[in-house]
Coordinates of C-alpha atoms in Angstrom, one line a residue:
Chain A
M1 CA 10.4 -27.8 14.0
R2 CA 11.4 -27.4 10.4
L3 CA 10.6 -24.1 8.7
N4 CA 10.6 -23.2 5.0
I5 CA 9.6 -20.1 3.2
G6 CA 7.9 -20.2 -0.2
K7 CA 7.0 -17.3 -2.5
Y8 CA 4.3 -17.9 -5.0
A9 CA 2.7 -15.9 -7.9
F10 CA -0.8 -17.1 -8.8
N11 CA -2.7 -16.2 -11.9
S12 CA -5.6 -14.7 -9.8
E13 CA -6.8 -14.1 -6.3
K14 CA -9.4 -16.8 -6.8
Q15 CA -6.8 -19.4 -7.7
A16 CA -4.6 -18.4 -4.7
K17 CA -7.5 -18.6 -2.3
S18 CA -8.4 -22.0 -3.6
K19 CA -4.9 -23.3 -3.0
I20 CA -4.8 -21.8 0.5
K21 CA -8.2 -23.3 1.4
A22 CA -7.0 -26.7 0.2
L23 CA -4.3 -26.6 3.0
G24 CA -7.1 -27.2 5.5
T25 CA -10.0 -25.2 6.8
Q26 CA -13.0 -25.7 8.9
A27 CA -16.1 -23.6 9.5
T28 CA -17.8 -22.4 12.6
D29 CA -21.5 -22.9 13.2
E30 CA -22.0 -19.6 11.5
G31 CA -20.0 -20.6 8.5
V32 CA -17.0 -18.5 9.2
E33 CA -13.9 -20.4 7.9
Y34 CA -10.7 -20.6 9.8
P35 CA -7.4 -22.4 8.9
T36 CA -6.6 -25.7 10.6
H37 CA -3.0 -26.0 9.2
P38 CA 0.1 -24.8 11.1
H39 CA 1.5 -22.7 8.2
V40 CA 1.5 -18.9 8.1
V41 CA 0.1 -17.6 4.8
T42 CA 0.5 -14.0 3.9
E43 CA -1.6 -12.8 0.9
L44 CA 0.3 -9.9 -0.5
G45 CA -2.0 -9.4 -3.5
I46 CA -1.0 -7.6 -6.6
E47 CA 2.5 -6.1 -6.4
R48 CA 3.0 -2.4 -6.9
L49 CA 5.7 -2.1 -9.5
S50 CA 6.1 1.7 -9.4
E51 CA 5.0 4.7 -7.4
D52 CA 2.6 7.5 -8.2
I53 CA 4.3 10.4 -10.0
Y54 CA 3.4 14.0 -9.0
N55 CA 4.3 17.4 -10.4
E56 CA 5.7 20.3 -8.4
E57 CA 2.2 21.2 -7.2
W58 CA 1.7 17.7 -6.0
E59 CA -0.9 17.0 -8.6
L60 CA -0.9 13.3 -9.7
L61 CA 0.7 12.9 -13.2
H62 CA 0.9 9.1 -13.4
E63 CA -0.7 6.5 -11.2
A64 CA 1.4 3.6 -9.9
I65 CA 1.7 0.5 -12.1
Y66 CA 0.7 -2.8 -10.7
G67 CA 1.6 -6.3 -11.7
T68 CA -0.8 -9.0 -12.8
D69 CA 0.1 -11.9 -10.5
Y70 CA -1.5 -12.5 -7.1
L71 CA 1.4 -12.9 -4.7
V72 CA 1.4 -15.1 -1.6
D73 CA 4.3 -15.8 0.8
V74 CA 4.1 -18.9 3.1
L75 CA 6.0 -19.8 6.1
W76 CA 5.7 -23.6 5.9
V77 CA 5.9 -25.5 9.2
D78 CA 7.1 -29.1 9.2
L79 CA 6.7 -30.0 5.5
E80 CA 7.5 -33.6 4.8
E81 CA 11.1 -34.3 4.3
E82 CA 12.4 -36.3 1.3
E83 CA 14.7 -39.2 1.7
D84 CA 17.6 -37.0 0.6
G85 CA 16.8 -34.5 3.3
S86 CA 15.3 -31.9 0.9
T87 CA 11.9 -30.5 1.1
N88 CA 9.3 -29.9 -1.7
H89 CA 6.5 -27.5 -2.0
P90 CA 3.1 -29.0 -1.1
Y91 CA 1.3 -30.7 -4.0
G92 CA 0.0 -28.1 -6.5
W93 CA 2.1 -25.2 -5.2
A94 CA 5.5 -25.8 -7.0
T95 CA 4.0 -24.6 -10.3
Y96 CA 3.4 -21.2 -8.9
S97 CA 6.6 -20.8 -6.9
V98 CA 9.0 -18.0 -7.7
N99 CA 12.6 -17.7 -6.7
V100 CA 13.9 -14.2 -5.9
S101 CA 17.5 -13.2 -5.3
D102 CA 16.8 -11.2 -2.2
E103 CA 13.9 -11.1 0.2
G104 CA 11.5 -9.8 -2.4
I105 CA 8.7 -7.4 -1.3
H106 CA 7.9 -9.3 1.9
S107 CA 9.6 -11.1 4.8
F108 CA 8.8 -12.9 8.0
L109 CA 10.1 -11.0 11.1
G110 CA 13.4 -12.5 12.3
L111 CA 13.6 -15.1 9.5
K112 CA 15.5 -15.1 6.2
Y113 CA 14.0 -16.3 3.0
Q114 CA 17.4 -17.0 1.5
E115 CA 18.2 -19.3 4.4
L116 CA 14.8 -21.0 4.5
K117 CA 13.6 -21.1 0.8
I118 CA 12.7 -24.4 -0.8
T119 CA 15.3 -25.3 -3.3
N120 CA 13.5 -28.2 -5.0
N121 CA 11.6 -26.1 -7.6
Chain B
M1 CA -8.1 7.1 18.7
A2 CA -4.9 8.1 20.4
A3 CA -3.4 5.4 22.5
G4 CA -0.9 7.0 24.8
I5 CA 1.5 4.6 26.4
G6 CA 3.4 7.1 28.5
L7 CA 6.8 6.1 29.8
G8 CA 5.8 5.0 33.2
I9 CA 3.5 2.2 34.3
S10 CA 1.6 2.0 37.6
M11 CA 2.8 -1.1 39.4
G12 CA 0.2 -1.3 42.1
W13 CA 2.6 -0.7 45.0
T14 CA -0.1 0.7 47.2
Y15 CA -1.6 -2.8 47.8
A16 CA 1.7 -4.5 47.8
K17 CA 2.8 -2.6 50.9
K18 CA 0.0 -4.3 52.9
G19 CA 1.9 -7.6 52.3
F20 CA 1.0 -11.0 51.0
S21 CA 0.4 -14.2 52.9
A22 CA 3.2 -16.7 53.3
V23 CA 1.3 -19.0 51.0
I24 CA 1.4 -16.5 48.1
Q25 CA 5.0 -15.5 48.8
G26 CA 5.9 -19.2 48.8
L27 CA 4.1 -19.9 45.5
F28 CA 5.9 -17.0 43.8
A29 CA 9.2 -17.9 45.3
I30 CA 8.9 -21.3 43.6
L31 CA 7.8 -19.7 40.4
E32 CA 10.8 -17.3 40.4
A33 CA 13.2 -20.2 41.1
R34 CA 12.1 -22.1 38.0
S35 CA 11.8 -19.1 35.7
T36 CA 14.5 -17.6 33.5
F37 CA 12.5 -14.3 33.4
F38 CA 10.5 -13.0 36.3
E39 CA 8.6 -9.7 36.4
N40 CA 5.3 -8.0 37.3
A41 CA 5.3 -10.0 40.5
N42 CA 3.4 -7.6 42.7
N43 CA 0.5 -7.1 40.3
S44 CA 0.3 -10.8 39.8
K45 CA 0.3 -11.4 43.6
L46 CA -2.5 -9.0 43.9
G47 CA -4.5 -11.1 41.5
V48 CA -3.8 -14.2 43.4
Q49 CA -4.5 -12.4 46.6
E50 CA -8.1 -11.9 45.3
L51 CA -8.4 -15.6 44.9
E52 CA -7.1 -16.1 48.4
T53 CA -9.5 -13.6 49.9
A54 CA -12.4 -15.3 48.1
G55 CA -11.3 -18.7 49.6
L56 CA -10.5 -20.0 46.2
L57 CA -6.7 -20.2 46.2
D58 CA -6.6 -23.8 47.7
K59 CA -9.3 -24.9 45.2
A60 CA -7.5 -23.7 42.1
S61 CA -5.6 -26.5 40.4
I62 CA -4.0 -24.2 37.9
I63 CA -3.2 -20.5 38.2
L64 CA -1.4 -18.6 35.4
T65 CA -0.3 -15.0 35.7
P66 CA 1.9 -12.8 33.6
T67 CA 5.0 -13.3 35.8
G68 CA 7.4 -16.1 35.2
Y69 CA 8.6 -17.5 31.9
S70 CA 11.5 -19.1 30.2
D71 CA 12.5 -19.9 26.6
S72 CA 9.5 -21.7 25.0
V73 CA 7.3 -21.8 28.1
I74 CA 5.2 -19.7 30.3
H75 CA 5.1 -20.9 33.9
N76 CA 2.1 -21.4 36.1
V77 CA 2.0 -20.0 39.7
K78 CA 0.1 -23.1 40.7
P79 CA 0.7 -26.0 40.9
S80 CA 4.0 -25.5 42.6
S81 CA 5.2 -29.1 42.1
T82 CA 5.1 -31.5 39.2
P83 CA 3.2 -31.8 37.0
F84 CA 3.4 -28.0 36.7
G85 CA 1.1 -28.0 33.6
D86 CA 3.0 -25.1 32.0
M87 CA 2.0 -24.1 28.5
A88 CA 4.7 -24.3 25.8
L89 CA 5.1 -21.5 23.4
V90 CA 6.1 -21.8 19.7
K91 CA 6.6 -18.5 18.0
N92 CA 8.7 -18.6 14.9
G93 CA 10.7 -15.4 14.5
T94 CA 11.1 -12.3 16.6
C95 CA 8.5 -9.8 17.7
T96 CA 8.2 -6.8 20.0
R97 CA 6.5 -5.8 23.2
V98 CA 6.0 -2.7 25.4
N99 CA 8.0 -3.5 28.5
K100 CA 7.5 -2.3 32.1
D101 CA 9.3 0.9 31.4
G102 CA 7.0 1.7 28.5
L103 CA 9.7 1.1 26.0
V104 CA 9.4 -1.0 22.8
E105 CA 11.5 -4.1 23.1
T106 CA 12.5 -6.8 20.7
V107 CA 11.7 -10.3 21.9
A108 CA 13.4 -13.4 20.6
S109 CA 11.8 -16.4 19.0
D110 CA 9.8 -18.7 21.3
V111 CA 10.1 -16.3 24.3
P112 CA 6.8 -15.3 25.9
R113 CA 5.8 -11.6 26.1
I114 CA 4.6 -9.8 29.2
D115 CA 3.3 -6.6 27.6
Y116 CA 2.4 -3.3 29.4
S117 CA 0.8 -1.4 26.6
K118 CA -2.6 -1.5 28.3
G119 CA -1.1 0.1 31.4
E120 CA -0.5 -3.1 33.4
G121 CA 1.3 -6.4 32.7
A122 CA -0.5 -9.1 30.7
I123 CA 0.6 -12.0 28.6
L124 CA 0.4 -10.9 25.0
C125 CA -0.8 -13.6 22.7
E126 CA -1.2 -12.5 19.1
T127 CA -2.2 -13.9 15.7
S128 CA 0.1 -13.1 12.8
S129 CA -0.1 -9.7 11.2
V130 CA 1.7 -7.8 8.4
N131 CA 3.1 -4.3 8.5
Q132 CA 2.5 -3.2 4.9
I133 CA 4.6 0.0 5.3
R134 CA 8.2 -0.3 4.2
Y135 CA 11.0 1.7 6.0
S136 CA 8.9 2.1 9.1
E137 CA 11.7 4.1 10.9
D138 CA 13.5 5.7 7.9
F139 CA 11.3 8.5 6.6
S140 CA 14.1 9.8 4.4
N141 CA 13.6 6.9 2.1
A142 CA 12.2 7.7 -1.4
L143 CA 9.2 5.5 -0.7
W144 CA 8.0 8.2 1.7
T145 CA 6.6 11.1 -0.3
K146 CA 7.1 14.5 1.3
A147 CA 4.3 16.8 -0.1
A148 CA 4.6 20.2 1.5
I149 CA 6.6 18.6 4.3
S150 CA 10.1 19.5 5.4
L151 CA 12.0 16.5 6.9
T152 CA 15.1 16.9 9.1
S153 CA 17.1 14.4 11.0
S154 CA 18.9 14.4 14.3
T155 CA 20.2 11.9 16.8
G156 CA 17.8 11.2 19.7
T157 CA 16.2 8.6 21.9
N158 CA 13.6 6.5 20.1
P159 CA 10.6 4.7 21.8
K160 CA 12.9 1.7 22.4
G161 CA 15.1 4.0 24.6
V162 CA 17.9 3.7 22.1
S163 CA 19.9 6.5 20.5
Q164 CA 19.1 6.6 16.8
T165 CA 18.7 8.9 13.8
L166 CA 15.2 10.3 14.3
Y167 CA 13.2 12.3 11.7
T168 CA 11.2 15.5 12.3
I169 CA 8.4 16.6 10.1
T170 CA 7.2 20.2 9.7
R171 CA 4.3 21.3 7.6
Q172 CA 5.0 23.9 5.0
A173 CA 2.6 26.6 3.9
A174 CA 1.8 25.0 0.6
A175 CA -0.6 22.6 -1.0
G176 CA 0.1 18.9 -0.5
D177 CA -1.1 15.9 1.3
G178 CA 1.8 15.7 3.8
L179 CA 4.0 12.7 4.4
F180 CA 2.7 9.5 2.8
A181 CA 3.8 6.1 1.6
S182 CA 2.2 3.3 -0.4
L183 CA 1.5 -0.2 0.8
A184 CA 3.8 -2.8 -0.7
S185 CA 1.0 -4.4 -2.6
S186 CA -2.6 -3.7 -3.6
A187 CA -5.5 -3.5 -1.2
T188 CA -7.7 -6.5 -1.4
G189 CA -10.8 -5.4 0.4
N190 CA -9.6 -5.2 3.9
G191 CA -10.0 -3.0 6.9
V192 CA -6.8 -1.2 7.9
G193 CA -5.2 -0.3 11.2
M194 CA -2.6 2.4 11.2
S195 CA -0.2 3.4 14.0
L196 CA 2.7 5.7 14.6
W197 CA 5.0 6.7 17.5
I198 CA 5.1 10.5 17.6
R199 CA 6.1 13.4 19.9
R200 CA 5.9 17.1 19.3
V201 CA 9.2 18.9 19.5
S202 CA 8.2 22.5 18.8
G203 CA 5.3 24.8 18.1
P204 CA 2.9 27.1 19.8
G205 CA 1.0 25.9 22.9
S206 CA 1.6 22.6 24.6
T207 CA 0.2 20.2 21.9
G208 CA -0.2 20.0 18.1
E209 CA -2.5 18.1 15.9
V210 CA -1.5 15.3 13.5
W211 CA -3.7 13.6 10.9
L212 CA -3.1 9.8 10.6
G213 CA -5.2 8.2 7.9
R214 CA -5.8 6.1 4.9
E215 CA -6.7 9.2 2.8
P216 CA -5.4 12.8 2.8
Q217 CA -6.7 15.2 5.4
T218 CA -9.7 17.1 4.1
T219 CA -11.5 20.3 5.1
P220 CA -14.0 19.6 6.6
L221 CA -12.5 16.5 8.1
T222 CA -13.7 13.0 6.9
P223 CA -13.5 11.1 10.2
S224 CA -14.0 7.7 8.5
E225 CA -10.7 8.2 6.6
G226 CA -8.4 9.0 9.5
E227 CA -7.9 10.4 13.0
L228 CA -6.9 13.9 13.9
V229 CA -4.9 13.4 17.1
D230 CA -3.6 15.9 19.7
V231 CA 0.1 15.2 20.4
G232 CA 2.2 16.4 23.3
S233 CA 6.0 16.2 24.0
D234 CA 6.2 12.6 25.2
W235 CA 6.4 9.7 22.8
Q236 CA 3.0 8.2 22.3
R237 CA 1.5 5.7 19.8
I238 CA -1.3 7.1 17.9
E239 CA -3.8 4.9 16.0
Y240 CA -6.4 5.0 13.3
K241 CA -8.7 2.0 12.7
S242 CA -11.1 1.8 9.8
T243 CA -14.6 0.7 10.7
G244 CA -15.0 -1.7 7.8
Y245 CA -13.9 -2.4 4.3
T246 CA -11.6 0.1 2.7
G247 CA -9.7 0.1 -0.6
T248 CA -6.8 2.1 0.7
S249 CA -3.3 1.8 -0.6
K250 CA -1.5 4.5 1.3
M251 CA -0.8 5.8 4.8
Y252 CA -0.9 9.6 5.3
I253 CA 0.7 11.6 8.1
N254 CA -0.1 15.3 8.1
P255 CA 1.2 17.6 10.9
Q256 CA -0.4 20.9 11.9
Y257 CA 1.1 24.0 10.4
L258 CA 3.8 25.7 12.6
H259 CA 4.3 22.5 14.6
S260 CA 7.2 20.0 14.3
F261 CA 7.0 16.3 15.3
Q262 CA 9.4 13.5 15.7
I263 CA 8.0 10.3 14.2
W264 CA 9.0 6.6 14.5
G265 CA 7.6 3.2 13.9
A266 CA 5.0 3.6 11.2
Q267 CA 2.7 0.6 10.7
T268 CA -0.3 -0.3 8.6
E269 CA -2.0 -3.6 9.0
K270 CA -4.8 -5.1 6.9
S271 CA -7.6 -7.1 8.4
G272 CA -9.2 -10.0 6.6
G273 CA -12.7 -10.4 5.3
G274 CA -13.8 -6.8 5.2
Q275 CA -13.4 -6.5 8.9
P276 CA -12.5 -3.2 10.6
G277 CA -8.8 -2.5 11.2
K278 CA -6.7 -3.6 14.1
V279 CA -3.4 -2.4 15.6
S280 CA -1.1 -5.0 17.0
S281 CA 2.4 -4.9 18.4
Y282 CA 5.0 -3.0 16.5
I283 CA 6.5 -4.8 13.5
P284 CA 9.7 -3.0 12.2
T285 CA 10.3 -2.9 8.5
T286 CA 13.0 -1.9 6.1
A287 CA 12.9 -2.8 2.4
T288 CA 10.0 -5.2 2.6
A289 CA 6.6 -5.6 4.1
V290 CA 7.0 -7.9 7.2
T291 CA 4.9 -10.6 8.8
R292 CA 5.0 -11.1 12.6
N293 CA 4.2 -14.7 13.2
R294 CA 1.6 -16.1 15.6
D295 CA 2.1 -17.0 19.3
N296 CA 1.2 -20.7 19.7
Y297 CA 0.5 -21.4 23.4
A298 CA -0.4 -25.1 23.9
N299 CA 0.3 -28.3 25.7
G300 CA -0.4 -26.9 29.2
G301 CA -2.4 -28.5 31.9
D302 CA -2.6 -32.2 32.8
S303 CA -5.4 -34.7 33.2
T304 CA -4.8 -34.6 37.0
L305 CA -5.2 -30.8 37.0
I306 CA -8.4 -30.5 35.1
G307 CA -11.8 -31.6 36.3
Q308 CA -13.1 -34.6 34.2
T309 CA -16.7 -34.5 35.2
E310 CA -17.0 -31.0 36.6
G311 CA -15.0 -27.8 37.0
V312 CA -14.5 -24.1 36.3
F313 CA -12.4 -22.5 33.6
Y314 CA -11.7 -18.8 34.3
F315 CA -9.7 -16.0 32.7
E316 CA -9.3 -12.3 33.0
G317 CA -8.2 -10.7 29.8
A318 CA -8.9 -8.4 27.0
S319 CA -9.1 -8.9 23.2
L320 CA -6.8 -7.0 20.9
T321 CA -9.7 -5.9 18.9
A322 CA -13.5 -5.9 19.2
W323 CA -14.0 -7.2 15.7
S324 CA -12.0 -10.1 14.5
T325 CA -12.0 -13.8 13.9
G326 CA -12.8 -15.9 16.9
R327 CA -10.1 -15.9 19.6
A328 CA -10.2 -18.7 22.0
M329 CA -8.7 -20.5 25.0
A330 CA -9.6 -24.1 26.0
L331 CA -9.4 -27.1 28.2
S332 CA -9.5 -30.0 25.8
D333 CA -8.6 -33.6 25.1
G334 CA -6.1 -32.2 22.6
G335 CA -8.7 -32.1 19.8
A336 CA -12.1 -30.8 19.1
A337 CA -14.3 -33.6 20.4
N338 CA -14.1 -32.9 24.2
R339 CA -13.5 -29.4 25.3
V340 CA -14.4 -26.4 27.3
V341 CA -13.8 -23.2 25.4
L342 CA -14.0 -19.5 26.0
F343 CA -14.1 -17.3 22.9
F344 CA -14.0 -13.7 22.1
D345 CA -16.8 -14.1 19.6
Y346 CA -16.9 -13.1 16.0
A347 CA -19.7 -10.8 16.9
A348 CA -18.7 -7.4 18.3
N349 CA -18.1 -7.3 22.0
S350 CA -19.6 -10.7 22.6
I351 CA -18.2 -13.6 24.6
R352 CA -18.9 -17.2 23.8
A353 CA -18.6 -20.3 25.9
L354 CA -18.6 -23.8 24.4
V355 CA -18.8 -27.1 26.2
R356 CA -18.7 -30.1 24.0
D357 CA -18.4 -33.8 24.9
G358 CA -17.5 -36.6 22.6
N359 CA -21.1 -37.7 22.4
N360 CA -21.8 -34.6 20.3
N361 CA -23.6 -32.9 23.2
Q362 CA -22.9 -29.2 22.9
T363 CA -23.8 -26.3 25.0
L364 CA -23.2 -22.9 23.6
F365 CA -23.7 -19.5 25.3
T366 CA -23.2 -16.0 23.8
D367 CA -23.5 -12.8 25.8
V368 CA -22.5 -9.2 25.3
L369 CA -19.5 -7.9 27.2
F370 CA -18.9 -4.3 28.3
G371 CA -16.2 -4.3 25.7
Q372 CA -13.9 -7.1 24.3
T373 CA -10.9 -4.8 24.4
N374 CA -11.4 -4.0 28.1
F375 CA -10.2 -6.4 30.8
N376 CA -13.1 -8.7 31.7
K377 CA -13.4 -11.6 34.1
I378 CA -15.1 -14.6 32.6
A379 CA -15.8 -18.1 33.9
V380 CA -17.6 -21.1 32.6
K381 CA -18.8 -23.7 35.1
Y382 CA -19.3 -27.2 33.6
K383 CA -21.1 -30.2 35.2
S384 CA -23.7 -32.4 33.8
G385 CA -27.0 -30.7 34.2
D386 CA -25.4 -27.6 35.6
I387 CA -23.5 -25.4 33.1
A388 CA -23.2 -21.7 33.4
L389 CA -21.4 -18.6 32.1
W390 CA -20.3 -15.8 34.4
I391 CA -19.1 -12.4 33.3
N392 CA -17.9 -9.7 35.6
G393 CA -19.8 -10.9 38.7
T394 CA -23.0 -11.9 37.0
E395 CA -24.4 -15.2 35.8
V396 CA -25.4 -14.5 32.3
A397 CA -26.5 -17.9 31.0
T398 CA -27.3 -21.3 32.3
S399 CA -28.0 -24.8 30.9
T400 CA -29.2 -28.1 32.3
N401 CA -27.8 -30.1 29.4
A402 CA -26.3 -33.5 30.1
L403 CA -22.5 -33.7 29.8
S404 CA -20.2 -36.7 29.7
F405 CA -16.7 -36.4 28.3
T406 CA -15.6 -39.4 26.3
S407 CA -11.9 -38.8 26.7
P408 CA -10.0 -37.0 29.4
L409 CA -9.4 -33.3 29.3
T410 CA -5.7 -33.1 29.3
E411 CA -4.6 -29.8 27.8
L412 CA -4.8 -26.0 28.4
A413 CA -4.1 -24.0 25.3
F414 CA -4.7 -20.5 24.0
D415 CA -6.7 -21.9 21.0
Q416 CA -10.0 -23.6 20.7
G417 CA -8.5 -27.0 21.6
N418 CA -7.4 -28.4 18.3
G419 CA -4.6 -25.9 17.4
S420 CA -6.8 -23.4 15.6
V421 CA -8.7 -20.2 16.3
H422 CA -5.9 -18.8 18.5
M423 CA -6.2 -16.1 21.2
D424 CA -5.4 -12.6 20.0
G425 CA -5.2 -10.5 23.1
F426 CA -4.0 -9.8 26.6
I427 CA -4.3 -12.3 29.5
K428 CA -3.9 -11.2 33.1
Q429 CA -4.9 -14.4 34.8
V430 CA -6.1 -18.0 34.0
A431 CA -7.4 -20.3 36.7
V432 CA -8.7 -23.9 36.5
F433 CA -10.8 -25.5 39.2
K434 CA -11.6 -29.2 39.4
E435 CA -15.0 -28.7 41.0
A436 CA -18.1 -26.7 40.1
L437 CA -17.9 -23.7 42.3
S438 CA -20.9 -22.3 44.1
D439 CA -22.7 -19.2 42.8
A440 CA -21.2 -17.1 45.6
E441 CA -17.7 -18.3 44.7
L442 CA -18.2 -17.7 41.0
A443 CA -19.5 -14.2 41.8
A444 CA -16.4 -13.5 43.9
L445 CA -14.1 -15.0 41.3
T446 CA -15.5 -12.8 38.4
S447 CA -16.1 -9.6 40.4

């Protein structure tokens, strides 16, 4: 089994959910959707860039600052391998991929992003 | 609600002393011989003994208990010769369980988990989940705000049974929301489940109260925002689960004044789709939020072990949560066309049975359980013109629909048959029969 980890920053939650849905979903008789693909998709949402700031009486002085991108991490399972042995992001995902120097704000338990990241950006 | 795990698990020795038959001893001897890991044998033998007492041991073609396993596979008790029909496990990355000693234990990739957090051994099969709280064991980190809290550290034994720097929190007589930390990213309309290992180390009386919640503790209390839990001197895992959508972005821990508590293993999980919160197995974190990946149990069974025109599919188990996406186990042709499925339903505390043949004939039952998170005994009987769902000794639904599978049932899996809608819960026993059992036999099986 070939594993890869991708980190993505979408313009909006709606755009991210559209991409995720396109990976494959089905619906139950009640219309509840469930994924049919083998990948593990973690929707992180909007990143918190700073923490709340309080005064000495623990009154809130400044609220946390959030980013604007909607972040998604994916553990890809058995992506198609290129002839040169490399792996690409699935169609439509590469545009939104980001490359961080460490693990970023999220990781998969027991797996290392730096070892499994897709290098064909 | 507090979920005390204690540090000792009842092993059912009382019954074991009465002894098991040579047949059962033989089955488990074979199981042990082909297993890398072997545990919980006496409790599992008790479950099989119930089948023997009901006259069903010989009739069962597959029996799975939480006992014998190896890397990437959980072994069946029966059959005891090839084809064994064992289910394979794919689980990418490590995870944790509560072992027989009540200790949190790290489990390697692709190794099955026998978990004892419900007080008895069961196969733990979980969907993926994210611990949104960073530095789950290091409360000295700056991401943990200490508002009217003094934090001290010392070396002690953590809930893994390992010596480690542990942190003690004590409430100060000042205004402040206690110890709290933000989630790594924004809330997106989810329920939340929060959990924390904790023990009281000093204070008046024998216990002290701790608030665990998604909002600060208020006076009077706002129960929908957290749990106020009584904590004693033994490590226990306390929990708070929201009852629906929340927009929370923080986890709050607020100890009772004059009491000191050691804490470890903070966890906050978001649930999807506005559902209530759930608490799953512990996911340790440091600088990042962390996803524990799903257990994928599949490719068990064999066409020779599964009834092709009639049979019974039985399991005893409990769901991790009463509200979630569907959670299933199935006998199937490897896809969705021909299958016999038992679901913990999307609806609260309901069970669903689905029998579908390739001719698009479908029989569907839904009935209410005592509780999805309790251990229940559930069986579906399938035979053309004679389909029934049994729960805890009672036949709850029947159908006379025709049934004719168009391709052989070949696979046992902890999903709905096509590799989706995976089980999320605890399994004490699975049994497959190649014949439609009588009502008396089904009553005995599920009682």
